[in-house]
């Protein structure tokens, strides 16, 4: 039997690699995009109504993928059922994963059903061929479109969205707490971890929805269909959430990067890793620099109303939030627990826990989004096209 | 033409469906008989002089792949091996262990004044537990404390000035502390790791999903992900030996009797007497984990913080760490 030690030589390692970096990243996108989609329902912000269907599609796809990342990172992924049969609740933060994730998937499926129900009925009546069969099946037999049924459906959607926002906070808050609960890692053991993760999740979710709206609607429907007023309102929302995120980053820096205000090992680790160490550019340049640049870009009405400007701002935010996840997950593990110096890490290109796996996970996400765009009635012009051209 | 041949099968090859069912059932029972019968521990039928055990004749022999292991001799029945007496186990709320007043509470006392740094405990542990290459259940780090001071009669000459080293070497054996408040056990999402009522913290390799949370949660880095079993792994205090009344392998092999193992609940045991009579420290008391491996004669600096300005790690097993980058 050939020896398969991989990178497991020596005592100190980065045990959680790049897949655990994208795990909070994906779940943050889920939580953020769900909250954006729920704005029109829960808070009555009718101007965000056109986003609701797209947000439901993105949320469902990324939610299914979010479980793949930690599964691919676990060394014994075939034993995932143990998480359901013997979860260590409430003592282990990760023991909550199956409960929250399963409820969230069920909720996202229910939301997808109700949000597309009326259009499914429309297509079931007017389309032909397999499309009629498919959309008739998607209605699950409830084909009542009377005003009373519509009011009832709206009430269900409001309840689902409100419960979903709570779940979004729980889903992402508990991931922050997975890191915050590990007192052995000085840079993780921090009460700020939960709010920091939740706020950056909302920031990245809004940015993703701007990007998805501009690219999907602008690319698959028409450029004129992109409502720049809606993009501007999203950019306004983005500005305020980035402001809160940067404030929390500042508090985090004061509690970890200033020698007088923090414990010795925390300061030593922060100083060695982020101030002249291997992740200096990742922290100051990508995480904080890109986020600040994005916030400054949102100040200009010209950028807010421009499709390109909003997309570039959103890309900056998405890169910045990815860098934040990387700095948290990898940076926290670069500080050794029992020895001196720093642990070295660079993600492998191929193999287990590598860039290849990450690309695969995102490819599945894009596939799921594409499948949903083809099989769910998300846009009025596409619905009209399907009614005319299906056979 | 093959199609014609398939349409006219030979009469002699035909057999009845009933025969086939009977044969299948008999063969199935025959093959599963070894699994159905009660299994007893027995030595594999391989003579000690077998060429399998000769590394020159058998190049695939790499220690853990021991050809003398028999699948049916019970070596992988972890529930039996790890807890043969079915002691109560705890996954959380460890204060209940004290309230249960257990008969035994296994601890280790390491007298650093007697440790010569021979690393034979590391070898004994590897040998006893089939620990794969590259990972360790116990290891001995070597620290150098003190500094180089100017001395006109010193033996170190740098740029015409003479210096003398006022340093002291410390060998610090490290292993799982079997903490009384183990954070690694608390955060296991599937309750695969547990603390036995006699204090030993164990991992069940049949349940572990290999998520690595416990490895990150241990402040002493005593856990690792086993590259062969792909589960979390750690020191077990040689639980299978302790249950049979033997000492852990590292204690048996220690040349200076630096490692002492015993029952802290017995006031006449050697560990209880040592702890009563000598000042002792634990590693990283600041984490509040209440470690149960005690050190006599260890500097508090080494116990609390690995600071190169206070003590320099001259030898360690952490080959992946780049020591040229100072933490501080």
XYZ file of C-alpha atoms in Angstrom:
719
model
C 0.000 0.000 0.000
C 1.585 3.321 -0.985
C 1.851 5.844 1.788
C -0.718 8.623 1.416
C 0.367 11.240 3.873
C -0.351 14.148 1.545
C 0.652 17.327 3.301
C 0.290 15.736 6.718
C 3.891 16.007 7.774
C 4.791 17.741 10.994
C 2.466 18.612 13.809
C 1.084 22.011 12.992
C -1.182 22.225 9.994
C -3.926 24.153 8.362
C -6.518 21.480 9.082
C -9.365 23.407 7.497
C -8.364 24.272 3.970
C -9.830 26.208 1.107
C -13.134 24.313 1.131
C -13.872 25.622 4.612
C -13.036 29.070 3.234
C -15.810 28.816 0.673
C -18.214 27.173 3.135
C -18.943 30.425 5.023
C -18.586 32.288 1.739
C -21.356 30.256 0.075
C -23.574 30.241 3.144
C -23.104 33.990 3.428
C -24.225 34.407 -0.166
C -27.245 32.229 0.649
C -28.159 34.247 3.722
C -27.610 37.584 1.964
C -29.493 36.726 -1.215
C -32.376 35.308 0.825
C -32.619 38.503 2.841
C -32.602 40.614 -0.354
C -35.343 38.426 -1.803
C -37.362 38.682 1.405
C -37.190 42.491 1.580
C -40.260 42.952 -0.607
C -42.261 40.422 1.413
C -41.387 41.118 5.022
C -40.653 44.833 4.982
C -43.152 45.669 2.233
C -40.432 47.207 0.069
C -42.306 46.736 -3.197
C -39.455 48.173 -5.275
C -37.475 44.975 -4.692
C -40.289 42.765 -6.025
C -38.598 42.016 -9.415
C -35.672 40.481 -7.508
C -37.720 37.995 -5.515
C -37.813 35.201 -8.105
C -34.152 35.516 -9.064
C -33.207 35.591 -5.378
C -35.206 32.400 -4.776
C -33.329 30.657 -7.609
C -29.890 31.790 -6.405
C -30.700 30.952 -2.777
C -31.838 27.406 -3.542
C -28.832 26.633 -5.764
C -26.232 27.993 -3.340
C -27.966 26.436 -0.345
C -27.663 22.967 -1.858
C -24.004 23.656 -2.669
C -23.193 25.101 0.749
C -23.446 21.630 2.283
C -21.100 20.164 -0.330
C -18.110 22.216 0.791
C -17.807 20.901 4.369
C -18.784 17.450 3.110
C -15.875 17.501 0.678
C -13.577 18.711 3.444
C -14.531 15.944 5.905
C -12.177 12.971 5.756
C -15.039 10.497 6.119
C -17.828 12.128 4.068
C -19.723 8.844 3.712
C -20.544 9.032 7.425
C -22.556 12.256 7.050
C -25.679 10.461 8.296
C -24.119 10.421 11.772
C -24.871 14.147 11.799
C -28.571 13.296 11.607
C -28.637 10.179 13.798
C -26.481 11.417 16.674
C -26.068 15.206 16.577
C -24.348 16.655 19.614
C -26.848 19.420 20.315
C -26.771 21.878 21.910
C -23.129 21.441 22.904
C -21.411 21.301 19.498
C -21.935 24.282 17.183
C -21.556 22.048 14.135
C -24.118 19.630 15.542
C -26.719 22.252 14.648
C -25.775 22.040 10.973
C -28.156 19.232 9.869
C -31.098 20.800 11.690
C -30.660 24.340 10.375
C -29.609 23.291 6.877
C -32.435 20.780 6.403
C -35.087 23.200 7.627
C -33.594 25.876 5.393
C -33.672 23.600 2.327
C -37.301 22.694 3.014
C -38.135 26.364 3.456
C -36.349 27.338 0.238
C -38.198 24.588 -1.647
C -41.527 25.777 -0.233
C -40.688 29.360 -1.138
C -39.744 28.286 -4.667
C -43.078 26.480 -4.963
C -45.235 29.369 -3.801
C -43.336 32.135 -5.566
C -43.583 30.415 -8.962
C -47.067 28.888 -8.480
C -49.125 31.448 -10.405
C -46.731 31.461 -13.357
C -46.688 27.672 -13.333
C -50.483 27.648 -13.579
C -50.295 30.167 -16.417
C -47.807 27.990 -18.302
C -49.690 24.774 -17.533
C -52.761 26.275 -19.187
C -51.118 27.879 -22.201
C -47.934 25.970 -23.014
C -47.865 22.672 -24.886
C -45.844 19.474 -24.852
C -43.460 18.563 -22.031
C -43.476 22.106 -20.722
C -47.197 21.942 -19.978
C -46.710 18.602 -18.191
C -43.750 19.901 -16.236
C -45.384 23.121 -15.082
C -48.645 21.318 -14.307
C -46.646 18.948 -12.110
C -44.913 21.900 -10.400
C -48.264 23.258 -9.207
C -48.806 20.095 -7.117
C -52.508 20.228 -7.874
C -53.288 23.613 -6.315
C -54.434 25.635 -9.361
C -56.649 28.182 -7.649
C -55.831 31.751 -8.786
C -58.826 33.505 -7.222
C -58.035 36.713 -5.269
C -58.618 34.793 -2.048
C -56.043 32.163 -3.014
C -53.611 34.907 -4.006
C -54.011 36.616 -0.638
C -53.446 33.312 1.092
C -50.372 32.626 -1.015
C -48.979 36.062 -0.198
C -49.541 35.460 3.511
C -47.702 32.137 3.294
C -44.809 33.795 1.459
C -44.568 36.546 4.098
C -44.439 33.962 6.892
C -41.860 31.885 5.001
C -39.723 34.963 4.339
C -39.878 36.123 7.955
C -38.956 32.673 9.270
C -36.295 32.456 6.545
C -34.648 35.669 7.686
C -34.397 34.225 11.185
C -32.928 31.046 9.677
C -30.498 33.083 7.581
C -29.199 34.715 10.759
C -29.071 31.327 12.505
C -27.404 29.603 9.547
C -24.664 32.131 9.183
C -24.420 33.058 12.833
C -23.724 29.475 13.825
C -20.972 29.234 11.208
C -19.364 32.283 12.758
C -19.739 30.617 16.121
C -18.015 27.431 14.888
C -14.897 29.576 14.699
C -15.725 31.751 17.682
C -16.181 28.718 19.929
C -12.678 27.306 19.353
C -10.737 28.901 22.169
C -7.535 27.198 21.078
C -7.250 29.578 18.119
C -6.542 33.042 19.454
C -7.631 34.844 16.288
C -10.947 32.954 16.180
C -11.952 32.981 19.829
C -13.725 36.296 19.529
C -17.308 37.288 20.403
C -17.352 39.488 17.293
C -17.206 36.451 15.035
C -20.974 35.974 14.821
C -22.038 39.580 13.977
C -19.026 39.992 11.692
C -20.020 36.928 9.686
C -23.688 37.910 9.524
C -23.013 41.466 8.344
C -20.465 40.404 5.744
C -22.966 37.756 4.612
C -25.578 40.434 3.951
C -22.978 42.595 2.176
C -21.912 39.751 -0.103
C -25.521 38.679 -0.697
C -26.550 42.151 -1.860
C -23.495 42.337 -4.120
C -24.277 38.917 -5.569
C -27.875 39.913 -6.255
C -26.747 43.106 -8.039
C -24.359 41.073 -10.151
C -26.903 38.321 -10.799
C -29.618 40.860 -11.682
C -27.412 42.779 -14.098
C -25.904 39.722 -15.766
C -28.925 37.403 -15.832
C -31.615 39.950 -16.711
C -29.275 42.068 -18.833
C -27.748 39.084 -20.570
C -30.689 36.713 -20.943
C -33.620 39.152 -21.353
C -32.428 42.517 -22.619
C -30.292 45.371 -21.435
C -33.310 47.651 -21.357
C -35.029 45.246 -18.963
C -32.469 46.058 -16.255
C -34.124 48.579 -13.956
C -31.318 51.004 -13.060
C -33.509 52.510 -10.367
C -33.661 49.120 -8.659
C -29.876 48.742 -9.020
C -29.413 52.175 -7.463
C -31.630 51.232 -4.504
C -29.627 48.027 -4.014
C -26.406 50.042 -4.165
C -27.796 52.361 -1.501
C -28.515 49.332 0.690
C -25.024 48.021 -0.068
C -23.464 51.303 1.049
C -25.040 51.159 4.477
C -24.242 47.495 5.085
C -20.625 48.038 3.995
C -20.496 50.889 6.482
C -21.590 48.542 9.297
C -19.165 45.871 8.076
C -16.229 48.270 8.046
C -17.188 49.456 11.526
C -17.101 45.848 12.787
C -13.755 45.339 11.013
C -12.426 48.374 12.850
C -13.627 46.983 16.194
C -12.059 43.642 15.307
C -8.768 45.354 14.498
C -8.808 47.285 17.778
C -9.429 44.052 19.676
C -6.729 42.031 17.916
C -4.169 44.346 16.339
C -3.317 46.773 19.129
C -0.944 45.436 21.749
C -2.351 47.502 24.597
C -5.920 46.327 24.084
C -5.577 42.572 23.682
C -3.878 39.455 25.012
C -0.310 38.619 24.125
C -0.905 35.625 21.840
C -3.739 37.369 19.970
C -1.618 40.416 19.253
C 1.411 38.271 18.406
C -0.565 36.198 15.932
C -2.324 39.158 14.335
C 0.920 41.075 14.032
C 2.851 38.139 12.567
C 0.169 37.182 10.041
C -1.552 40.393 8.959
C 1.030 43.098 9.560
C 4.007 42.125 7.445
C 3.173 38.421 7.400
C 1.885 36.155 4.644
C -1.680 37.569 4.591
C -0.841 41.272 4.765
C -2.054 42.077 1.261
C -5.023 39.753 1.635
C -6.123 41.687 4.740
C -5.238 45.311 4.038
C -5.464 45.227 0.253
C -8.244 42.810 -0.595
C -10.399 42.606 2.534
C -10.312 46.212 3.726
C -9.035 48.055 0.622
C -11.526 46.581 -1.832
C -14.410 47.054 0.621
C -13.472 50.697 1.196
C -13.117 51.240 -2.546
C -16.540 49.685 -3.103
C -18.081 51.904 -0.435
C -16.550 55.018 -2.032
C -17.884 53.891 -5.432
C -21.394 53.631 -3.999
C -21.227 57.318 -3.061
C -21.425 58.432 -6.710
C -24.939 58.524 -8.230
C -23.374 57.936 -11.654
C -21.899 54.619 -10.508
C -25.075 53.642 -8.667
C -27.198 54.011 -11.772
C -24.719 52.412 -14.174
C -24.942 48.704 -14.912
C -21.178 48.425 -15.374
C -20.351 50.548 -12.330
C -22.668 48.562 -10.090
C -21.233 45.292 -11.404
C -17.658 46.400 -10.752
C -18.602 47.545 -7.241
C -20.277 44.192 -6.584
C -17.241 42.281 -7.846
C -15.009 44.291 -5.518
C -17.309 43.429 -2.615
C -17.417 39.732 -3.543
C -13.609 39.554 -3.708
C -13.342 41.436 -0.434
C -15.730 39.101 1.389
C -13.894 36.069 -0.020
C -10.652 37.570 1.297
C -12.341 38.089 4.679
C -13.277 34.392 4.811
C -9.763 33.419 3.767
C -8.179 35.699 6.366
C -10.421 34.296 9.064
C -10.223 30.594 8.255
C -6.653 30.276 6.988
C -5.199 33.212 8.928
C -6.442 31.816 12.229
C -4.690 28.529 11.556
C -1.360 30.045 10.498
C -0.624 30.810 14.136
C 0.917 27.692 15.694
C -0.554 26.322 18.892
C 2.452 24.523 20.379
C 5.478 25.730 18.467
C 7.176 28.859 17.208
C 7.119 30.553 13.831
C 4.220 30.424 11.424
C 2.538 27.500 9.710
C 2.890 27.667 5.951
C -0.061 27.153 3.648
C -0.797 27.483 -0.014
C -3.895 25.799 -1.430
C -3.066 22.869 -3.716
C -4.247 23.090 -7.312
C -5.434 19.502 -7.683
C -6.681 16.794 -5.359
C -8.492 16.778 -2.063
C -9.290 20.170 -0.543
C -7.862 22.043 -3.538
C -8.655 24.808 -5.997
C -9.938 22.100 -8.338
C -12.584 21.065 -5.802
C -13.628 24.678 -5.264
C -14.011 25.221 -9.006
C -16.098 22.052 -9.147
C -18.374 23.210 -6.335
C -18.954 26.575 -8.040
C -19.511 24.814 -11.362
C -22.289 22.765 -9.764
C -23.777 26.003 -8.392
C -23.797 27.587 -11.855
C -25.292 24.397 -13.312
C -28.082 24.434 -10.724
C -28.814 28.114 -11.388
C -28.870 27.490 -15.156
C -31.196 24.506 -14.761
C -33.576 26.529 -12.635
C -33.525 29.400 -15.140
C -34.512 26.923 -17.850
C -37.143 25.066 -15.851
C -38.788 27.723 -13.685
C -40.889 30.677 -14.927
C -38.667 33.468 -13.625
C -39.175 36.097 -16.337
C -42.310 37.346 -18.139
C -40.726 37.555 -21.618
C -39.396 34.000 -21.290
C -42.846 32.826 -20.177
C -44.402 34.411 -23.271
C -41.733 32.787 -25.436
C -42.339 29.374 -23.878
C -46.117 29.625 -24.404
C -45.617 30.433 -28.065
C -42.791 28.042 -28.907
C -43.380 24.929 -26.829
C -44.672 21.870 -28.568
C -23.580 -14.964 -37.121
C -23.629 -14.368 -33.368
C -27.334 -13.527 -33.402
C -28.217 -16.954 -34.749
C -26.123 -18.665 -32.102
C -27.813 -16.761 -29.334
C -31.207 -17.722 -30.675
C -30.405 -21.443 -30.476
C -28.911 -22.169 -27.051
C -27.478 -25.596 -26.370
C -29.914 -27.842 -24.522
C -27.181 -29.185 -22.204
C -26.553 -25.700 -20.710
C -30.100 -25.307 -19.498
C -30.855 -25.814 -15.835
C -33.988 -25.298 -13.834
C -34.722 -22.083 -11.950
C -35.317 -24.072 -8.754
C -31.806 -25.563 -8.887
C -30.289 -22.139 -9.363
C -32.148 -20.710 -6.357
C -31.086 -23.599 -4.115
C -27.473 -23.321 -5.233
C -27.496 -19.581 -4.705
C -28.929 -19.841 -1.193
C -26.429 -22.544 -0.223
C -23.529 -20.542 -1.621
C -24.737 -17.372 0.118
C -25.038 -19.081 3.499
C -21.680 -20.712 2.983
C -19.985 -17.421 2.207
C -21.624 -15.507 5.061
C -21.089 -18.310 7.586
C -17.857 -16.780 8.954
C -19.820 -13.563 9.585
C -22.841 -15.251 11.162
C -20.904 -17.434 13.588
C -19.782 -15.816 16.866
C -16.275 -14.510 16.379
C -13.582 -15.114 18.926
C -10.200 -13.467 19.173
C -7.577 -15.756 17.752
C -4.098 -15.344 16.381
C -3.719 -15.425 12.641
C -2.307 -18.614 11.273
C 0.943 -17.118 10.059
C 4.171 -18.665 11.301
C 6.559 -16.138 12.864
C 9.190 -17.139 10.336
C 6.913 -16.174 7.461
C 8.556 -14.187 4.676
C 5.711 -11.682 5.099
C 7.415 -10.392 8.199
C 10.788 -10.059 6.534
C 11.070 -6.468 5.270
C 13.610 -7.613 2.677
C 11.246 -10.211 1.262
C 8.101 -8.154 1.650
C 8.715 -4.594 0.447
C 5.136 -3.531 1.098
C 5.554 -4.027 4.814
C 5.183 -0.566 6.347
C 4.402 -1.158 9.970
C 0.634 -0.699 10.165
C 0.060 -2.995 7.205
C 1.053 -5.911 9.410
C 0.241 -9.119 7.552
C -0.225 -10.930 10.858
C -3.386 -8.887 11.531
C -6.422 -11.085 11.158
C -9.668 -9.326 10.216
C -11.646 -11.645 12.458
C -9.549 -11.447 15.593
C -11.446 -8.438 16.890
C -8.756 -5.801 16.395
C -11.187 -3.373 14.772
C -14.017 -3.769 17.245
C -13.348 -0.403 18.794
C -16.280 -0.458 21.194
C -14.736 -3.502 22.869
C -11.148 -2.347 22.710
C -11.716 1.212 23.902
C -14.141 0.476 26.717
C -14.190 -3.230 27.617
C -15.678 -2.685 31.064
C -18.397 -0.394 29.706
C -17.477 2.489 31.965
C -19.909 5.409 31.722
C -18.803 7.868 29.037
C -19.375 11.610 28.887
C -19.688 13.883 25.876
C -20.391 17.071 27.827
C -21.151 18.249 31.387
C -17.905 16.800 32.678
C -18.582 17.952 36.224
C -20.771 14.863 36.515
C -17.632 12.710 36.510
C -16.521 14.196 39.818
C -20.006 13.781 41.223
C -19.921 10.083 40.315
C -16.831 9.543 42.551
C -15.072 7.159 40.156
C -12.705 4.579 41.593
C -9.936 5.485 39.193
C -8.735 8.739 37.694
C -5.756 8.141 35.457
C -3.179 10.932 35.291
C 0.426 11.250 34.181
C 3.151 13.081 36.038
C 6.242 14.015 34.016
C 9.346 14.871 35.997
C 11.341 17.078 33.637
C 14.415 16.871 35.901
C 14.712 13.241 34.876
C 13.977 13.539 31.158
C 17.111 13.154 29.063
C 15.426 13.726 25.712
C 16.156 10.274 24.332
C 12.832 10.212 22.430
C 12.337 6.527 23.196
C 8.789 7.235 24.423
C 8.006 8.566 20.940
C 9.301 5.352 19.405
C 7.487 3.155 21.927
C 4.207 4.973 21.236
C 4.626 4.645 17.489
C 5.366 0.963 17.846
C 2.603 0.208 20.329
C -0.149 2.078 18.527
C 0.810 1.708 14.846
C 0.936 5.490 14.467
C 1.459 6.287 10.757
C 4.433 8.160 9.395
C 4.390 11.920 9.833
C 2.040 12.101 12.818
C 2.684 11.622 16.536
C 0.631 10.818 19.594
C 3.443 11.957 21.840
C 6.566 13.899 21.084
C 9.411 15.600 22.942
C 10.174 19.233 22.166
C 13.534 20.659 23.202
C 13.673 24.230 24.468
C 16.617 26.452 25.251
C 16.046 29.080 27.902
C 18.418 31.836 28.949
C 20.681 34.058 26.876
C 24.223 34.664 25.645
C 26.014 37.132 27.948
C 29.370 39.024 27.532
C 32.192 37.369 29.481
C 35.948 38.096 29.129
C 36.620 34.390 29.711
C 33.763 33.146 27.512
C 34.286 30.480 24.889
C 32.240 32.174 22.124
C 34.077 34.816 20.104
C 32.035 37.168 17.916
C 33.752 40.215 16.299
C 36.569 40.081 18.836
C 34.272 40.077 21.866
C 33.882 37.064 24.086
C 30.532 35.658 25.226
C 29.311 32.875 27.431
C 26.028 31.000 27.037
C 23.939 31.074 30.167
C 21.388 28.672 28.816
C 19.584 25.610 29.920
C 18.081 22.868 27.752
C 14.655 21.559 28.643
C 13.126 18.454 27.136
C 9.367 18.703 27.298
C 7.447 15.512 26.483
C 4.057 16.465 25.121
C 0.946 14.360 24.722
C -2.798 14.569 25.086
C -3.530 16.085 28.496
C -6.784 14.133 28.946
C -8.274 17.362 30.257
C -11.060 17.393 32.805
C -12.805 20.042 30.681
C -11.867 18.867 27.179
C -13.017 21.403 24.542
C -12.327 18.807 21.844
C -14.999 16.475 23.252
C -17.576 19.190 23.701
C -17.480 20.413 20.116
C -17.586 17.011 18.363
C -20.718 17.235 16.174
C -21.423 13.488 16.161
C -20.316 12.506 19.689
C -17.542 10.340 18.260
C -15.101 11.377 20.972
C -15.779 10.983 24.661
C -14.292 11.038 28.128
C -14.450 7.836 30.105
C -15.367 7.981 33.747
C -11.774 7.079 34.657
C -10.595 10.270 32.881
C -9.300 8.909 29.573
C -10.375 10.889 26.493
C -10.871 8.634 23.456
C -11.958 8.784 19.812
C -14.196 6.147 18.264
C -12.753 5.700 14.770
C -15.959 4.037 13.578
C -18.044 7.153 14.224
C -15.632 10.013 13.472
C -16.557 11.896 10.282
C -13.124 13.514 10.071
C -14.366 17.098 10.116
C -11.280 18.277 12.011
C -13.106 20.482 14.522
C -11.586 18.703 17.515
C -8.126 18.988 15.980
C -8.542 22.740 15.750
C -10.152 22.925 19.187
C -7.254 21.337 21.087
C -5.015 24.068 22.576
C -2.149 21.551 22.810
C -2.343 20.316 19.213
C -2.448 16.798 20.641
C -4.915 15.620 18.022
C -4.259 14.946 14.367
C -6.061 13.546 11.374
C -4.794 10.020 10.863
C -3.689 9.691 7.217
C -4.532 5.967 7.171
C -7.886 5.789 8.951
C -8.894 9.333 7.876
C -10.287 10.052 11.323
C -9.195 12.126 14.287
C -6.565 10.366 16.355
C -4.736 11.055 19.600
C -3.012 9.590 22.636
C -5.206 7.035 24.406
C -2.993 6.551 27.495
C -2.611 3.078 25.880
C -6.103 2.288 27.104
C -5.939 -1.365 26.092
C -2.844 -1.819 28.279
C -4.247 0.194 31.197
C -7.422 -1.894 31.208
C -5.267 -5.010 31.516
C -3.338 -3.540 34.450
C -0.251 -2.542 32.465
C 1.388 0.869 32.143
C 1.258 2.915 28.925
C 4.056 2.044 26.503
C 5.793 5.413 26.877
C 5.889 5.015 30.677
C 7.229 1.467 30.476
C 10.028 2.504 28.141
C 11.070 5.748 29.865
C 14.762 5.273 30.778
C 14.893 7.907 33.501
C 11.468 7.173 34.969
C 10.498 10.714 34.063
C 7.009 9.613 33.092
C 4.884 8.289 35.943
C 1.374 7.027 35.389
C -1.227 6.145 37.941
C -4.502 6.598 39.717
C -4.783 10.069 41.267
C -7.786 8.978 43.316
C -5.601 6.519 45.238
C -3.738 8.575 47.904
C -0.947 5.999 48.074
C -0.228 5.873 44.368
C 3.080 7.239 43.113
C 1.408 10.018 41.123
C -0.610 11.153 44.153
C 2.511 11.238 46.314
C 4.484 13.127 43.654
C 1.720 15.675 43.214
C 1.422 16.096 46.972
C 5.128 16.607 47.557
C 6.443 18.533 44.544
C 5.406 21.784 42.927
C 3.966 21.073 39.531
C 2.456 22.948 36.603
C 0.233 22.070 33.682
C 0.548 23.346 30.143
C -1.593 26.368 29.316
C -3.705 26.635 32.460
C -5.004 29.886 30.916
C -7.349 27.946 28.629
C -9.273 26.557 31.567
C -9.141 23.015 30.250
C -7.885 21.527 33.545
C -5.179 19.256 32.071
C -4.437 15.954 33.785
C -0.803 15.640 32.673
C 1.342 17.365 35.287
C 4.933 18.554 34.924
C 7.446 18.780 37.738
C 10.321 21.184 37.201
C 8.916 23.007 34.182
C 9.394 26.718 33.690
C 6.140 28.652 33.770
C 7.232 30.456 30.612
C 7.202 27.228 28.658
C 3.918 26.184 30.217
C 2.070 29.328 29.209
C 3.482 30.963 26.100
C 5.846 29.895 23.327
C 7.712 33.165 23.087
C 11.077 33.059 21.287
C 12.261 36.014 23.380
C 11.919 33.934 26.528
C 12.796 30.489 25.301
C 13.939 29.168 21.957
C 12.640 25.939 20.532
C 15.797 24.213 19.341
C 14.153 20.978 18.277
C 10.580 20.215 17.421
C 8.527 17.889 15.313
C 6.711 20.766 13.631
C 8.429 20.414 10.280
C 5.735 22.331 8.406
C 6.212 25.438 10.509
C 8.605 28.005 9.108
C 10.605 29.044 12.127
C 12.449 31.792 10.262
C 9.360 33.968 10.692
C 9.216 35.024 14.307
C 5.779 35.133 15.869
C 6.732 38.211 17.805
